[in-house]
mmCIF file of C-alpha atoms and ligand atoms in Angstrom:
data_model
loop_
_atom_site.group_PDB
_atom_site.id
_atom_site.type_symbol
_atom_site.label_atom_id
_atom_site.label_comp_id
_atom_site.label_asym_id
_atom_site.label_seq_id
_atom_site.Cartn_x
_atom_site.Cartn_y
_atom_site.Cartn_z
ATOM 1 C CA MET A 1311 119.960 5.037 12.320
ATOM 2 C CA GLY A 1312 120.373 1.616 13.872
ATOM 3 C CA GLY A 1313 121.392 -0.229 16.966
ATOM 4 C CA GLY A 1314 124.031 -2.841 17.664
ATOM 5 C CA GLU A 1315 127.798 -2.534 17.820
ATOM 6 C CA LYS A 1316 128.726 0.562 15.854
ATOM 7 C CA PRO A 1317 131.412 -0.089 13.233
ATOM 8 C CA GLN A 1318 134.027 2.552 12.514
ATOM 9 C CA LEU A 1319 132.697 4.208 9.372
ATOM 10 C CA ILE A 1320 135.545 6.593 8.647
ATOM 11 C CA ILE A 1321 139.149 5.417 8.774
ATOM 12 C CA ASN A 1322 141.989 7.832 7.950
ATOM 13 C CA GLY A 1323 139.525 10.295 6.482
ATOM 14 C CA LYS A 1324 138.047 7.729 4.086
ATOM 15 C CA ARG A 1325 134.768 5.893 4.216
ATOM 16 C CA LEU A 1326 134.449 2.094 4.186
ATOM 17 C CA ASP A 1327 133.918 2.050 0.413
ATOM 18 C CA GLY A 1328 136.926 4.326 -0.120
ATOM 19 C CA ARG A 1329 134.950 7.526 -0.686
ATOM 20 C CA MET A 1330 135.869 10.949 0.599
ATOM 21 C CA PRO A 1331 133.231 12.633 2.822
ATOM 22 C CA ASP A 1332 131.837 14.722 -0.066
ATOM 23 C CA GLU A 1333 131.989 11.991 -2.712
ATOM 24 C CA LEU A 1334 128.994 10.425 -4.451
ATOM 25 C CA ARG A 1335 128.732 6.745 -5.230
ATOM 26 C CA PRO A 1336 129.093 5.883 -8.950
ATOM 27 C CA ILE A 1337 125.867 6.689 -10.829
ATOM 28 C CA LYS A 1338 124.637 5.319 -14.154
ATOM 29 C CA ILE A 1339 121.344 6.343 -15.773
ATOM 30 C CA GLU A 1340 119.600 4.723 -18.721
ATOM 31 C CA VAL A 1341 116.453 5.882 -20.515
ATOM 32 C CA GLY A 1342 113.696 3.757 -22.047
ATOM 33 C CA THR A 1343 114.034 0.608 -19.929
ATOM 34 C CA ILE A 1344 110.308 -0.185 -19.895
ATOM 35 C CA ARG A 1345 108.904 -0.267 -23.399
ATOM 36 C CA ASN A 1346 105.251 -0.047 -22.370
ATOM 37 C CA ALA A 1347 105.742 3.097 -20.315
ATOM 38 C CA VAL A 1348 105.358 6.569 -21.776
ATOM 39 C CA GLY A 1349 108.703 7.382 -20.172
ATOM 40 C CA SER A 1350 111.055 5.244 -18.139
ATOM 41 C CA SER A 1351 114.532 5.046 -16.740
ATOM 42 C CA TYR A 1352 116.884 2.766 -14.869
ATOM 43 C CA ILE A 1353 119.401 4.026 -12.381
ATOM 44 C CA GLU A 1354 122.330 2.338 -10.727
ATOM 45 C CA TRP A 1355 123.493 4.438 -7.833
ATOM 46 C CA GLY A 1356 126.171 2.580 -5.928
ATOM 47 C CA ASN A 1357 124.472 -0.716 -5.132
ATOM 48 C CA ASN A 1358 120.988 0.708 -5.606
ATOM 49 C CA LYS A 1359 119.192 -0.531 -8.713
ATOM 50 C CA ILE A 1360 115.940 1.252 -9.416
ATOM 51 C CA ILE A 1361 113.449 1.446 -12.266
ATOM 52 C CA ALA A 1362 111.151 4.434 -12.762
ATOM 53 C CA ALA A 1363 108.193 4.338 -15.132
ATOM 54 C CA VAL A 1364 105.665 7.007 -16.038
ATOM 55 C CA TYR A 1365 102.174 6.469 -17.489
ATOM 56 C CA GLY A 1366 99.713 9.121 -18.622
ATOM 57 C CA PRO A 1367 98.453 11.744 -18.710
ATOM 58 C CA LYS A 1368 95.160 9.851 -18.899
ATOM 59 C CA GLU A 1369 91.672 10.306 -17.477
ATOM 60 C CA ALA A 1370 91.901 10.231 -13.688
ATOM 61 C CA LEU A 1371 89.962 7.313 -12.199
ATOM 62 C CA PRO A 1372 87.875 6.863 -10.165
ATOM 63 C CA LYS A 1373 86.141 10.005 -11.350
ATOM 64 C CA HIS A 1374 85.790 11.521 -7.867
ATOM 65 C CA VAL A 1375 89.577 11.948 -7.603
ATOM 66 C CA GLN A 1376 89.617 14.198 -10.677
ATOM 67 C CA ASP A 1377 90.579 17.839 -10.309
ATOM 68 C CA PRO A 1378 88.842 19.990 -12.948
ATOM 69 C CA GLU A 1379 91.683 22.534 -12.782
ATOM 70 C CA ARG A 1380 94.733 20.320 -13.101
ATOM 71 C CA ALA A 1381 96.144 16.824 -13.392
ATOM 72 C CA ILE A 1382 96.711 14.760 -10.274
ATOM 73 C CA ILE A 1383 99.815 12.686 -9.658
ATOM 74 C CA LYS A 1384 99.733 9.171 -8.315
ATOM 75 C CA CYS A 1385 103.046 7.853 -7.116
ATOM 76 C CA ARG A 1386 103.954 4.367 -6.005
ATOM 77 C CA TYR A 1387 107.373 3.630 -4.524
ATOM 78 C CA THR A 1388 108.000 -0.020 -3.726
ATOM 79 C CA MET A 1389 110.894 -2.242 -2.788
ATOM 80 C CA ALA A 1390 110.924 -5.619 -4.473
ATOM 81 C CA PRO A 1391 110.738 -8.464 -1.921
ATOM 82 C CA PHE A 1392 114.229 -9.570 -3.000
ATOM 83 C CA SER A 1393 115.761 -6.084 -2.905
ATOM 84 C CA SER A 1394 117.632 -6.377 0.369
ATOM 85 C CA LEU A 1395 118.512 -8.689 3.225
ATOM 86 C CA GLU A 1396 115.820 -7.123 5.343
ATOM 87 C CA GLU A 1397 112.454 -8.789 5.629
ATOM 88 C CA HIS A 1398 110.033 -7.284 3.124
ATOM 89 C CA GLY A 1399 107.339 -9.918 3.328
ATOM 90 C CA ARG A 1400 104.819 -9.538 0.579
ATOM 91 C CA SER A 1401 105.707 -6.587 -1.579
ATOM 92 C CA GLY A 1402 102.561 -4.613 -0.839
ATOM 93 C CA PRO A 1403 102.639 -1.054 0.452
ATOM 94 C CA ASN A 1404 103.795 -0.455 4.016
ATOM 95 C CA ARG A 1405 104.218 2.608 6.197
ATOM 96 C CA ARG A 1406 107.649 3.474 4.834
ATOM 97 C CA SER A 1407 106.772 2.980 1.168
ATOM 98 C CA THR A 1408 103.587 5.026 1.621
ATOM 99 C CA GLU A 1409 105.639 7.863 3.084
ATOM 100 C CA ILE A 1410 108.244 7.738 0.317
ATOM 101 C CA SER A 1411 105.500 7.630 -2.338
ATOM 102 C CA LYS A 1412 103.960 10.751 -0.772
ATOM 103 C CA VAL A 1413 107.160 12.795 -0.591
ATOM 104 C CA THR A 1414 108.125 11.767 -4.126
ATOM 105 C CA LYS A 1415 104.722 12.841 -5.413
ATOM 106 C CA GLU A 1416 105.123 16.210 -3.682
ATOM 107 C CA VAL A 1417 108.482 16.784 -5.367
ATOM 108 C CA PHE A 1418 106.908 16.420 -8.801
ATOM 109 C CA GLU A 1419 103.780 18.430 -7.973
ATOM 110 C CA ASN A 1420 106.156 21.382 -7.850
ATOM 111 C CA VAL A 1421 107.590 20.974 -11.340
ATOM 112 C CA ILE A 1422 105.037 19.226 -13.565
ATOM 113 C CA MET A 1423 102.771 21.702 -15.396
ATOM 114 C CA LEU A 1424 99.659 20.064 -14.010
ATOM 115 C CA GLU A 1425 97.300 22.808 -15.216
ATOM 116 C CA LYS A 1426 97.861 21.629 -18.791
ATOM 117 C CA TYR A 1427 95.916 18.430 -18.112
ATOM 118 C CA PRO A 1428 92.735 19.132 -16.145
ATOM 119 C CA GLY A 1429 90.919 15.986 -15.055
ATOM 120 C CA ALA A 1430 93.904 13.785 -15.858
ATOM 121 C CA GLU A 1431 96.247 11.633 -13.819
ATOM 122 C CA ILE A 1432 99.941 11.014 -14.215
ATOM 123 C CA ASP A 1433 101.280 7.796 -12.697
ATOM 124 C CA ILE A 1434 104.826 7.549 -11.434
ATOM 125 C CA PHE A 1435 106.209 4.164 -10.399
ATOM 126 C CA VAL A 1436 109.485 3.746 -8.576
ATOM 127 C CA GLU A 1437 110.537 0.143 -8.112
ATOM 128 C CA VAL A 1438 113.616 -0.645 -6.083
ATOM 129 C CA LEU A 1439 115.185 -3.865 -7.390
ATOM 130 C CA GLN A 1440 118.160 -3.622 -5.078
ATOM 131 C CA GLY A 1441 118.337 -1.219 -2.147
ATOM 132 C CA ASP A 1442 121.453 0.074 -0.430
ATOM 133 C CA GLY A 1443 120.545 3.347 1.264
ATOM 134 C CA GLY A 1444 119.357 6.566 -0.324
ATOM 135 C CA THR A 1445 116.714 4.913 -2.474
ATOM 136 C CA ARG A 1446 114.217 7.762 -2.168
ATOM 137 C CA ALA A 1447 116.778 10.237 -3.506
ATOM 138 C CA ALA A 1448 117.916 7.890 -6.273
ATOM 139 C CA GLY A 1449 114.271 7.100 -7.091
ATOM 140 C CA ILE A 1450 113.444 10.791 -7.431
ATOM 141 C CA THR A 1451 116.457 11.286 -9.702
ATOM 142 C CA ALA A 1452 115.311 8.372 -11.875
ATOM 143 C CA ALA A 1453 111.636 9.416 -11.901
ATOM 144 C CA SER A 1454 112.690 12.872 -13.011
ATOM 145 C CA VAL A 1455 114.420 11.414 -16.068
ATOM 146 C CA ALA A 1456 111.470 9.115 -16.790
ATOM 147 C CA LEU A 1457 109.129 12.116 -16.681
ATOM 148 C CA ALA A 1458 111.364 14.138 -18.979
ATOM 149 C CA ALA A 1459 111.494 11.178 -21.377
ATOM 150 C CA SER A 1460 107.694 10.968 -21.310
ATOM 151 C CA GLY A 1461 107.475 14.492 -22.709
ATOM 152 C CA ILE A 1462 105.202 15.670 -19.890
ATOM 153 C CA PRO A 1463 106.023 19.366 -19.529
ATOM 154 C CA MET A 1464 107.962 20.298 -16.421
ATOM 155 C CA THR A 1465 109.510 23.543 -15.301
ATOM 156 C CA ASP A 1466 112.619 21.671 -14.209
ATOM 157 C CA MET A 1467 114.206 18.266 -13.749
ATOM 158 C CA PRO A 1468 114.795 17.705 -10.021
ATOM 159 C CA TYR A 1469 117.447 15.477 -8.504
ATOM 160 C CA GLY A 1470 117.707 13.886 -5.097
ATOM 161 C CA VAL A 1471 120.675 13.118 -2.887
ATOM 162 C CA SER A 1472 121.163 12.825 0.845
ATOM 163 C CA PHE A 1473 123.766 13.842 3.340
ATOM 164 C CA GLY A 1474 124.283 12.910 6.946
ATOM 165 C CA LYS A 1475 126.649 12.830 9.843
ATOM 166 C CA VAL A 1476 128.936 10.184 11.272
ATOM 167 C CA GLY A 1477 130.551 11.242 14.539
ATOM 168 C CA ASP A 1478 131.436 14.861 13.842
ATOM 169 C CA GLN A 1479 131.927 14.368 10.110
ATOM 170 C CA VAL A 1480 129.296 15.477 7.585
ATOM 171 C CA ILE A 1481 129.149 13.038 4.650
ATOM 172 C CA LEU A 1482 127.355 13.013 1.315
ATOM 173 C CA ASP A 1483 125.230 10.202 -0.093
ATOM 174 C CA LEU A 1484 125.035 7.650 2.719
ATOM 175 C CA ASN A 1485 124.936 4.007 1.799
ATOM 176 C CA LYS A 1486 123.005 1.456 3.828
ATOM 177 C CA ILE A 1487 125.610 0.717 6.479
ATOM 178 C CA GLU A 1488 126.334 4.434 6.900
ATOM 179 C CA ASP A 1489 122.619 5.122 7.098
ATOM 180 C CA ASN A 1490 122.189 2.406 9.735
ATOM 181 C CA TYR A 1491 124.897 3.723 12.024
ATOM 182 C CA SER A 1492 124.880 7.426 11.216
ATOM 183 C CA ASP A 1493 124.042 10.070 13.781
ATOM 184 C CA ALA A 1494 121.828 11.883 11.304
ATOM 185 C CA ASP A 1495 120.701 11.795 7.707
ATOM 186 C CA MET A 1496 118.866 14.277 5.570
ATOM 187 C CA PRO A 1497 117.454 13.333 2.173
ATOM 188 C CA ILE A 1498 117.076 16.330 -0.113
ATOM 189 C CA ALA A 1499 115.583 16.979 -3.557
ATOM 190 C CA ILE A 1500 116.319 20.149 -5.457
ATOM 191 C CA SER A 1501 115.062 21.908 -8.532
ATOM 192 C CA PRO A 1502 118.397 22.839 -10.108
ATOM 193 C CA ARG A 1503 117.125 25.748 -12.204
ATOM 194 C CA THR A 1504 115.714 27.699 -9.267
ATOM 195 C CA GLY A 1505 117.660 26.058 -6.449
ATOM 196 C CA ASP A 1506 114.368 25.419 -4.640
ATOM 197 C CA ILE A 1507 114.338 22.595 -2.109
ATOM 198 C CA LEU A 1508 111.503 20.204 -2.959
ATOM 199 C CA LEU A 1509 112.182 17.532 -0.360
ATOM 200 C CA LEU A 1510 113.796 17.827 3.018
ATOM 201 C CA GLN A 1511 113.526 15.180 5.686
ATOM 202 C CA MET A 1512 115.666 14.603 8.723
ATOM 203 C CA ASP A 1513 116.484 11.719 10.984
ATOM 204 C CA GLY A 1514 118.778 12.474 13.944
ATOM 205 C CA THR A 1515 120.358 15.745 14.977
ATOM 206 C CA LEU A 1516 122.287 18.258 12.866
ATOM 207 C CA THR A 1517 123.606 21.704 13.791
ATOM 208 C CA PRO A 1518 122.937 24.691 11.495
ATOM 209 C CA GLU A 1519 126.624 24.493 10.482
ATOM 210 C CA ASP A 1520 126.236 20.812 9.533
ATOM 211 C CA VAL A 1521 123.229 21.672 7.387
ATOM 212 C CA ASP A 1522 125.158 24.488 5.666
ATOM 213 C CA LEU A 1523 128.037 22.169 4.885
ATOM 214 C CA GLY A 1524 125.733 19.321 3.827
ATOM 215 C CA MET A 1525 123.685 21.574 1.559
ATOM 216 C CA HIS A 1526 126.873 22.836 -0.025
ATOM 217 C CA MET A 1527 127.894 19.219 -0.768
ATOM 218 C CA VAL A 1528 124.422 18.454 -2.094
ATOM 219 C CA ARG A 1529 124.335 21.401 -4.497
ATOM 220 C CA LYS A 1530 127.819 20.682 -5.789
ATOM 221 C CA ALA A 1531 126.954 17.011 -6.346
ATOM 222 C CA GLY A 1532 123.704 18.168 -7.923
ATOM 223 C CA GLU A 1533 125.532 19.823 -10.785
ATOM 224 C CA TYR A 1534 127.053 16.468 -11.636
ATOM 225 C CA ILE A 1535 123.789 14.530 -11.191
ATOM 226 C CA THR A 1536 121.946 17.003 -13.423
ATOM 227 C CA LYS A 1537 124.610 16.500 -16.068
ATOM 228 C CA LEU A 1538 124.180 12.718 -15.901
ATOM 229 C CA GLN A 1539 120.392 13.058 -16.185
ATOM 230 C CA ARG A 1540 120.706 15.246 -19.271
ATOM 231 C CA GLU A 1541 123.324 13.018 -20.883
ATOM 232 C CA ALA A 1542 121.116 9.961 -20.405
ATOM 233 C CA LEU A 1543 118.233 11.737 -22.151
ATOM 234 C CA LYS A 1544 120.460 13.018 -24.918
ATOM 235 C CA GLN A 1545 121.827 9.540 -25.560
ATOM 236 C CA SER A 1546 118.345 8.090 -25.816
ATOM 237 C CA TYR A 1547 117.378 10.704 -28.424
ATOM 238 C CA GLU A 1548 120.576 10.044 -30.356
ATOM 239 C CA LYS A 1549 119.729 6.333 -30.398
ATOM 240 C CA ILE A 1550 116.257 7.103 -31.770
ATOM 241 C CA SER A 1551 117.558 9.422 -34.466
ATOM 242 C CA GLU A 1552 120.211 6.841 -35.468
ATOM 243 C CA LYS A 1553 117.421 4.297 -35.896
ATOM 244 C CA TYR A 1554 115.512 6.542 -38.272
ATOM 245 C CA LYS A 1555 118.593 7.402 -40.300
ATOM 246 C CA LYS A 1556 118.994 3.774 -41.363
HETATM 247 O O1 CDP B 1876 116.441 4.247 1.002
HETATM 248 P P1 CDP B 1876 116.326 5.460 1.876
HETATM 249 O O2 CDP B 1876 117.645 5.817 2.533
HETATM 250 O O3 CDP B 1876 115.693 6.615 1.174
HETATM 251 O O4 CDP B 1876 115.298 5.082 3.051
HETATM 252 P P2 CDP B 1876 115.547 4.525 4.547
HETATM 253 O O5 CDP B 1876 114.179 4.228 5.071
HETATM 254 O O6 CDP B 1876 116.443 5.439 5.299
HETATM 255 O O7 CDP B 1876 116.253 3.136 4.336
HETATM 256 C C1 CDP B 1876 117.632 2.987 4.195
HETATM 257 C C2 CDP B 1876 117.953 1.692 3.509
HETATM 258 O O8 CDP B 1876 117.600 0.599 4.349
HETATM 259 C C3 CDP B 1876 117.206 1.428 2.207
HETATM 260 O O9 CDP B 1876 117.794 2.069 1.104
HETATM 261 C C4 CDP B 1876 117.269 -0.066 2.118
HETATM 262 O O10 CDP B 1876 118.522 -0.466 1.606
HETATM 263 C C5 CDP B 1876 117.155 -0.493 3.560
HETATM 264 N N1 CDP B 1876 115.783 -0.838 3.950
HETATM 265 C C6 CDP B 1876 115.286 -2.090 3.609
HETATM 266 O O11 CDP B 1876 115.988 -2.849 2.965
HETATM 267 N N2 CDP B 1876 114.012 -2.430 3.956
HETATM 268 C C7 CDP B 1876 113.243 -1.598 4.647
HETATM 269 N N3 CDP B 1876 112.018 -1.976 4.989
HETATM 270 C C8 CDP B 1876 113.728 -0.349 5.017
HETATM 271 C C9 CDP B 1876 114.998 0.003 4.651
#
């Protein structure tokens, strides 16, 4: 939500970028962007450009953070200093990035089979190269693919997407300007296999009916996002098998 003169965000039923209320921005996912990582991905989600990279499992350090029963996850979400017009200063952690790192970590604590790697750590990096609203959801979607590519066992491959409200209209997948001037927004992450909600945050006010409608949009969009995630992984395996055929 933001201040200033509020622009009209929906004109004749369409949003400023031409989308319908329940329409996602275009999404493209690529696997294997960072060679050094155990698993990695790159996502373009509207004007968001985000890299996710996974390292580990490896011995958790320092030793006192180790859990003898299961692996721990370390997650670092950051926005590159050049990622938006807003002032990011030095690209160290700040309050917002610390929060997003925490909620992202909690999403994956629910699906990674941590008990398989006692004493280990798994590192998840989410680096926003260009940000345009909804980066935590897009980052979770990308990190999910990077984790799957790393071969770390998971019970499911979550996706993230947000919805919100402009005036009395519930809309899916807010971009930056919509996010700035919306009356509410609610980022969500879901485990598609079980339907469990793994992330739910809210800024602003929504009625129970708005949440019902928004969740319906999210789950419908989720089917498509899940398909894109799987296709990206499949393509990367096809590329590898092509290489070994030659
Ligand atoms: O990105 P997301 O919607 O998950 O998080 P937000 O805190 O609601 O931020 C919305 C958008 O504002 C981001 O996606 C960025 O484009 C922008 N933003 C920024 O550029 N710098 C910040 N320090 C905070 C937000």
